[in-house]
Short mmCIF file of C-alpha atoms in Angstrom, two decimals:
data_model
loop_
_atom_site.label_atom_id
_atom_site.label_comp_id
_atom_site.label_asym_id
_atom_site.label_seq_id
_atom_site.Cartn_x
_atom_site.Cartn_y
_atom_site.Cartn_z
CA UNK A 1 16.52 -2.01 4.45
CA UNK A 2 15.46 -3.44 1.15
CA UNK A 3 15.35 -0.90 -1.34
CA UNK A 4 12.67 -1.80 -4.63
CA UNK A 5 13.93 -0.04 -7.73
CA UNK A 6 10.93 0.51 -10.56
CA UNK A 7 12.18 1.25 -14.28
CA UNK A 8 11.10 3.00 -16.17
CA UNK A 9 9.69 5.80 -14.26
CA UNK A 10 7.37 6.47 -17.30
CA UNK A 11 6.28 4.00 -20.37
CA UNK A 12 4.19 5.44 -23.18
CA UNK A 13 2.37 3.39 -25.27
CA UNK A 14 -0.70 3.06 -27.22
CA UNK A 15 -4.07 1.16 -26.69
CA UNK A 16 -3.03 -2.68 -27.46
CA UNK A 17 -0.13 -2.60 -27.00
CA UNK A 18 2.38 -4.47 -24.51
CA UNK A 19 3.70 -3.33 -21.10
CA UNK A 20 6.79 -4.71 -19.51
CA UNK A 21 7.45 -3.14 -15.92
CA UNK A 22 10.33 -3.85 -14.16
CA UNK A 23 10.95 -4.17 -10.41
CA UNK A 24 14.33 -4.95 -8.87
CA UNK A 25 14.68 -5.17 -5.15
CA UNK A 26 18.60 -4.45 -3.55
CA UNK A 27 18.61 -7.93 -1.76
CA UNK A 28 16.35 -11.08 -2.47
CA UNK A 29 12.54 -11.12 -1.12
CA UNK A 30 12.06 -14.29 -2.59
CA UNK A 31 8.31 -14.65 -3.78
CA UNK A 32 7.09 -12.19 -1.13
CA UNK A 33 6.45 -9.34 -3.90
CA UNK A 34 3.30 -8.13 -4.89
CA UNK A 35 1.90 -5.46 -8.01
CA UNK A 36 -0.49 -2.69 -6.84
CA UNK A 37 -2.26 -0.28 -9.57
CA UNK A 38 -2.89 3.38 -8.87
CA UNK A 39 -5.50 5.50 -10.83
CA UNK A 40 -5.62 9.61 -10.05
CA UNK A 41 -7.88 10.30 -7.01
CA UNK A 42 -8.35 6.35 -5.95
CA UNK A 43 -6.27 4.02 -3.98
CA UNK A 44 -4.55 1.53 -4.99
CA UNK A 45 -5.64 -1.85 -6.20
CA UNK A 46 -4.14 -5.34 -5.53
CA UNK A 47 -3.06 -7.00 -8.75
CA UNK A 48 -0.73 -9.16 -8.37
CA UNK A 49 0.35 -11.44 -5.11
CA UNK A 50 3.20 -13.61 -4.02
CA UNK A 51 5.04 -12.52 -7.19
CA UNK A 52 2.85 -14.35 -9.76
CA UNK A 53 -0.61 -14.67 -8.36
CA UNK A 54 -3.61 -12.40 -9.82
CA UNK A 55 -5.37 -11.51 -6.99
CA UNK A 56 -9.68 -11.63 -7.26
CA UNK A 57 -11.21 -10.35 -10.19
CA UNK A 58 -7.59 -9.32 -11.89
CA UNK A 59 -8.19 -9.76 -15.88
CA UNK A 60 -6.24 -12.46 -17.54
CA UNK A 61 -4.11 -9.89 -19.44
CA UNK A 62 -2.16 -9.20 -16.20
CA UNK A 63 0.74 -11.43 -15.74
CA UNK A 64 3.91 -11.43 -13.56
CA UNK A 65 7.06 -13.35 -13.05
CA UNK A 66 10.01 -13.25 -11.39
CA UNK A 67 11.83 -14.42 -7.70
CA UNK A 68 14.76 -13.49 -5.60
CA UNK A 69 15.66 -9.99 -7.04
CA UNK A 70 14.01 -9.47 -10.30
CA UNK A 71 9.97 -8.88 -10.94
CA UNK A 72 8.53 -8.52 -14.21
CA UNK A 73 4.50 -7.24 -15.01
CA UNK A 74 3.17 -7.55 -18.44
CA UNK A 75 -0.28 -6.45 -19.83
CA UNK A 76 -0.42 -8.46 -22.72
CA UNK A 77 -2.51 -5.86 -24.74
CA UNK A 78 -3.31 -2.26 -22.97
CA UNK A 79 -7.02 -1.46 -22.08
CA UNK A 80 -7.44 2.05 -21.81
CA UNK A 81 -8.42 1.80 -18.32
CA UNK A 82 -4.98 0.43 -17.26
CA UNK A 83 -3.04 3.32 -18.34
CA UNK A 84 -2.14 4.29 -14.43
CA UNK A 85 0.62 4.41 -11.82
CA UNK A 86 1.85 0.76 -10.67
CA UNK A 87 3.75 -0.16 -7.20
CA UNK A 88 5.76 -2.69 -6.50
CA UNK A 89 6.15 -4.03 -3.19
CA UNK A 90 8.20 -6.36 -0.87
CA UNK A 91 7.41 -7.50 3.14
CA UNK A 92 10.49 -8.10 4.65
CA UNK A 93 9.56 -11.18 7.51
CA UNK A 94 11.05 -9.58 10.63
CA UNK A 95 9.86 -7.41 11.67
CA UNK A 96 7.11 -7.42 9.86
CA UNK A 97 7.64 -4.43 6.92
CA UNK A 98 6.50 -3.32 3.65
CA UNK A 99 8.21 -1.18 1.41
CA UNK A 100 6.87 -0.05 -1.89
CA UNK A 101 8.85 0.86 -5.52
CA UNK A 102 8.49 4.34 -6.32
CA UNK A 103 6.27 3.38 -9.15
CA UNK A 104 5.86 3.03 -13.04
CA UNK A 105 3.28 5.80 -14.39
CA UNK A 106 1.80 3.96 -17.83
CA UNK A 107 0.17 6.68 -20.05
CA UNK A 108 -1.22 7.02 -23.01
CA UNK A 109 0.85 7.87 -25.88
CA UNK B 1 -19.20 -6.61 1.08
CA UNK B 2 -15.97 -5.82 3.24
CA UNK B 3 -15.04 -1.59 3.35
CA UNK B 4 -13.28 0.28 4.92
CA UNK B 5 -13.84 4.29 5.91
CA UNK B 6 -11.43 6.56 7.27
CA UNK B 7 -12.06 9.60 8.91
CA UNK B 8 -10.14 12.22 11.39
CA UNK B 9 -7.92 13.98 9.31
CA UNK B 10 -7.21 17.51 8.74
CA UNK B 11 -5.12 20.59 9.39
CA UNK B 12 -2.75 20.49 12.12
CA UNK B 13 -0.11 22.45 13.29
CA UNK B 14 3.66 20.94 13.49
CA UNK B 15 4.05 19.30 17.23
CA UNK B 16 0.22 18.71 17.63
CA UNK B 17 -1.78 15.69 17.25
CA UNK B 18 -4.34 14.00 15.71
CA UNK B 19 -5.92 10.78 15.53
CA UNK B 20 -7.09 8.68 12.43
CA UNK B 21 -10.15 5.87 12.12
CA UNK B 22 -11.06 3.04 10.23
CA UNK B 23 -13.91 1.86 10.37
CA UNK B 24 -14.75 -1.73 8.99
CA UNK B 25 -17.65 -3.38 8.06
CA UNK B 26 -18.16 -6.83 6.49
CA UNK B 27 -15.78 -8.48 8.85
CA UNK B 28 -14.30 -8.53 12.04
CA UNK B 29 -11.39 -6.23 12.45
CA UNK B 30 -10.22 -8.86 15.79
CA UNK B 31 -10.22 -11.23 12.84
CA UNK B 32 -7.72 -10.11 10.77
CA UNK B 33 -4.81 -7.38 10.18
CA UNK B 34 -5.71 -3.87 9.36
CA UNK B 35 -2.23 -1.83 8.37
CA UNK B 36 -2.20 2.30 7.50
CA UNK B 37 -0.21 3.52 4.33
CA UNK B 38 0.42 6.83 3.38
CA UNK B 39 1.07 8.50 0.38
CA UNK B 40 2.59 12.67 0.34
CA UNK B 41 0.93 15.17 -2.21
CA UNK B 42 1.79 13.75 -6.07
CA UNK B 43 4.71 10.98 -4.43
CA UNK B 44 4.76 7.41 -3.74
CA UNK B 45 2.94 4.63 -1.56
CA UNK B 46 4.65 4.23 1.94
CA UNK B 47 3.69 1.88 4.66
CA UNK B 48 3.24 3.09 7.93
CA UNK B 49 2.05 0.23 10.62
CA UNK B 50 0.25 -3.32 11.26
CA UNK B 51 -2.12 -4.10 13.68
CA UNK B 52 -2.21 -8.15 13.59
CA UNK B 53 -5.51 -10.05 14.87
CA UNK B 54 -3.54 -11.18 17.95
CA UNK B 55 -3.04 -7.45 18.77
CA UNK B 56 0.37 -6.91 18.12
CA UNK B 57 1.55 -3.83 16.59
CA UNK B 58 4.46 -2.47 13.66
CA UNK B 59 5.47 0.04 12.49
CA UNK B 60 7.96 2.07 9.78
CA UNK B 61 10.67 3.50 10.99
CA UNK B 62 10.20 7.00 10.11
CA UNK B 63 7.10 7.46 12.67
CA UNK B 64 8.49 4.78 15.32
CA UNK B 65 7.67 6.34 18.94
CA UNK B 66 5.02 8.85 17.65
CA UNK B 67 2.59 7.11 15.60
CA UNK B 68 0.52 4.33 17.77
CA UNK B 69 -2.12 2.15 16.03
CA UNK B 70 -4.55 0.25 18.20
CA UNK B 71 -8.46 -1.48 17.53
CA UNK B 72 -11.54 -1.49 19.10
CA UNK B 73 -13.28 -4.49 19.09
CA UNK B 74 -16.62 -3.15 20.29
CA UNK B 75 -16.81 -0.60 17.24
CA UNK B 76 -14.95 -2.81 14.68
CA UNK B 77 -12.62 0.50 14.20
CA UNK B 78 -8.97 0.78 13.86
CA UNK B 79 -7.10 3.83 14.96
CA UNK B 80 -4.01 5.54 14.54
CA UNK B 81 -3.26 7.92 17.20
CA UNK B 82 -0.20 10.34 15.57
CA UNK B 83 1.40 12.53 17.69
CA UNK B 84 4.26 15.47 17.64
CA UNK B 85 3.90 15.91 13.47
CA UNK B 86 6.39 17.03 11.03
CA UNK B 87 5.44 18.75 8.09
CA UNK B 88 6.53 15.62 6.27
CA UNK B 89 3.67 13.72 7.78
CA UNK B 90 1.84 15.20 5.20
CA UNK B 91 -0.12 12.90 3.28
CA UNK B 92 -3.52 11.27 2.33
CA UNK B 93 -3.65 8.33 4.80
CA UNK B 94 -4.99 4.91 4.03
CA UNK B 95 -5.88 1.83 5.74
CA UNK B 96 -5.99 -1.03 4.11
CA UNK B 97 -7.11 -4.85 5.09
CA UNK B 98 -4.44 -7.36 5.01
CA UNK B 99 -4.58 -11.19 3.65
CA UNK B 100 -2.38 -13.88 3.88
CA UNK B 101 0.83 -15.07 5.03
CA UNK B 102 2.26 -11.87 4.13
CA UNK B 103 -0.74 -9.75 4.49
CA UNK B 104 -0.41 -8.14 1.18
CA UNK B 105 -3.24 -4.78 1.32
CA UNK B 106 -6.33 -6.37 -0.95
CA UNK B 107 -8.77 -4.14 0.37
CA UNK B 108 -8.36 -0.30 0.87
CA UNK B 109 -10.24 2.62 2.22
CA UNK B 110 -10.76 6.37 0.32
CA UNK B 111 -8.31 7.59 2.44
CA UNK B 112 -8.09 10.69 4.63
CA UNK B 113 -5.97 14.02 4.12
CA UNK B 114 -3.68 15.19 6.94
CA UNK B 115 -1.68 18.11 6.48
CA UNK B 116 0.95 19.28 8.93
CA UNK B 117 1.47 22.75 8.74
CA UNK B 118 1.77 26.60 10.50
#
């Protein structure tokens, strides 16, 4: 089983500023990684597909990289209505499986 | 506009039963994959199982042999039929619509609260 690791588990920062989340999976997914956000009360949204596609309607200031083992998401400049919990998460082919990271909470400092 | 609405959850007792529903509107659930995630009281996202449009059916591990997801075409509904629950079952349940190759979840429902307990 592939096992998504999330660091940190917590990132404070300020209006403006930069995010950096990291997701590192125990075994190579390839591309097949994708960025969910979570706000309190709602489900998640889709931000991020295939490792470095913004899915529909995703603002420019979300960006991701990464392959094999090693993911990075960046908000270039914080919003305050992107401070929120964000998943990671891999589909292994066969069978067909998702896992998720167990998340990077993004709050306000 | 494509949603998705779940319904059926509640209160149940550990052993018992209980049966989940999503129902879609804006497209055709025979068209496309429909897959249930859960996530406990203040923890993380976990998937739980696939329904594909050809019908065929996946699920997690940890609910293997007592969880069953199946469609009806005629009310455009997914269900999830979840028997003999844990307390660790517990959880808001969501469905969510999947797209592409890899049928990553771009469209999700409120969610429904099931809680397994005595």
């Amino acid at each position: 089983e592939i096992v998504l690791t999330q660091s940190p588990a917590t990132l404070s920062l300020s209006p403006g500023e930069r995010a950096t989340l990291s997701c590192r999976a125990s075994q190579s997914v390839s591309s097949y990684l994708a960025w969910y956000q979570q706000k309190p009360g709602q489900a998640p949204r889709l931000l991020i597909s295939d490792a470095s596609n913004r899915a529909t309607g995703i603002p420019a200031r979300f960006s991701a990289s990464g392959s094999g083992t090693d993911f990075t998401l960046t908000i270039s400049s914080l919003e305050p209505e992107d401070f929120a919990v964000y998943y990671c998460q891999q589909r292994t082919n066969w069978p067909p499986t998702w896992t998720f990271g167990q998340g990077t909470k993004v709050e306000i400092k | 506009e494509l949603q998705l609405v779940e319904s059926g959850g509640g209160l149940v007792q550990p052993g018992g039963s209980l049966r989940l529903s999503c129902a879609v509107s804006g497209i055709t659930v025979s068209n496309t994959y429909v897959s249930w995630v859960r996530q406990a009281p203040g923890k993380g996202l976990e998937w739980v199982s696939i329904i594909y449009s050809a019908a065929s059916t996946y699920y997690a591990d940890s609910v293997k042999g007592r969880f069953t997801i199946s469609r009806d075409n005629s009310k455009n509904t997914v269900f999830l039929q979840m028997n003999s629950l844990r307390v660790e079952d517990t959880a808001v349940y969501y469905c969510a619509r999947g797209v592409g190759a890899t049928s990553w979840f771009d469209f999700w429902g409120q969610g429904t609260l099931v809680t397994v307990s005595s």
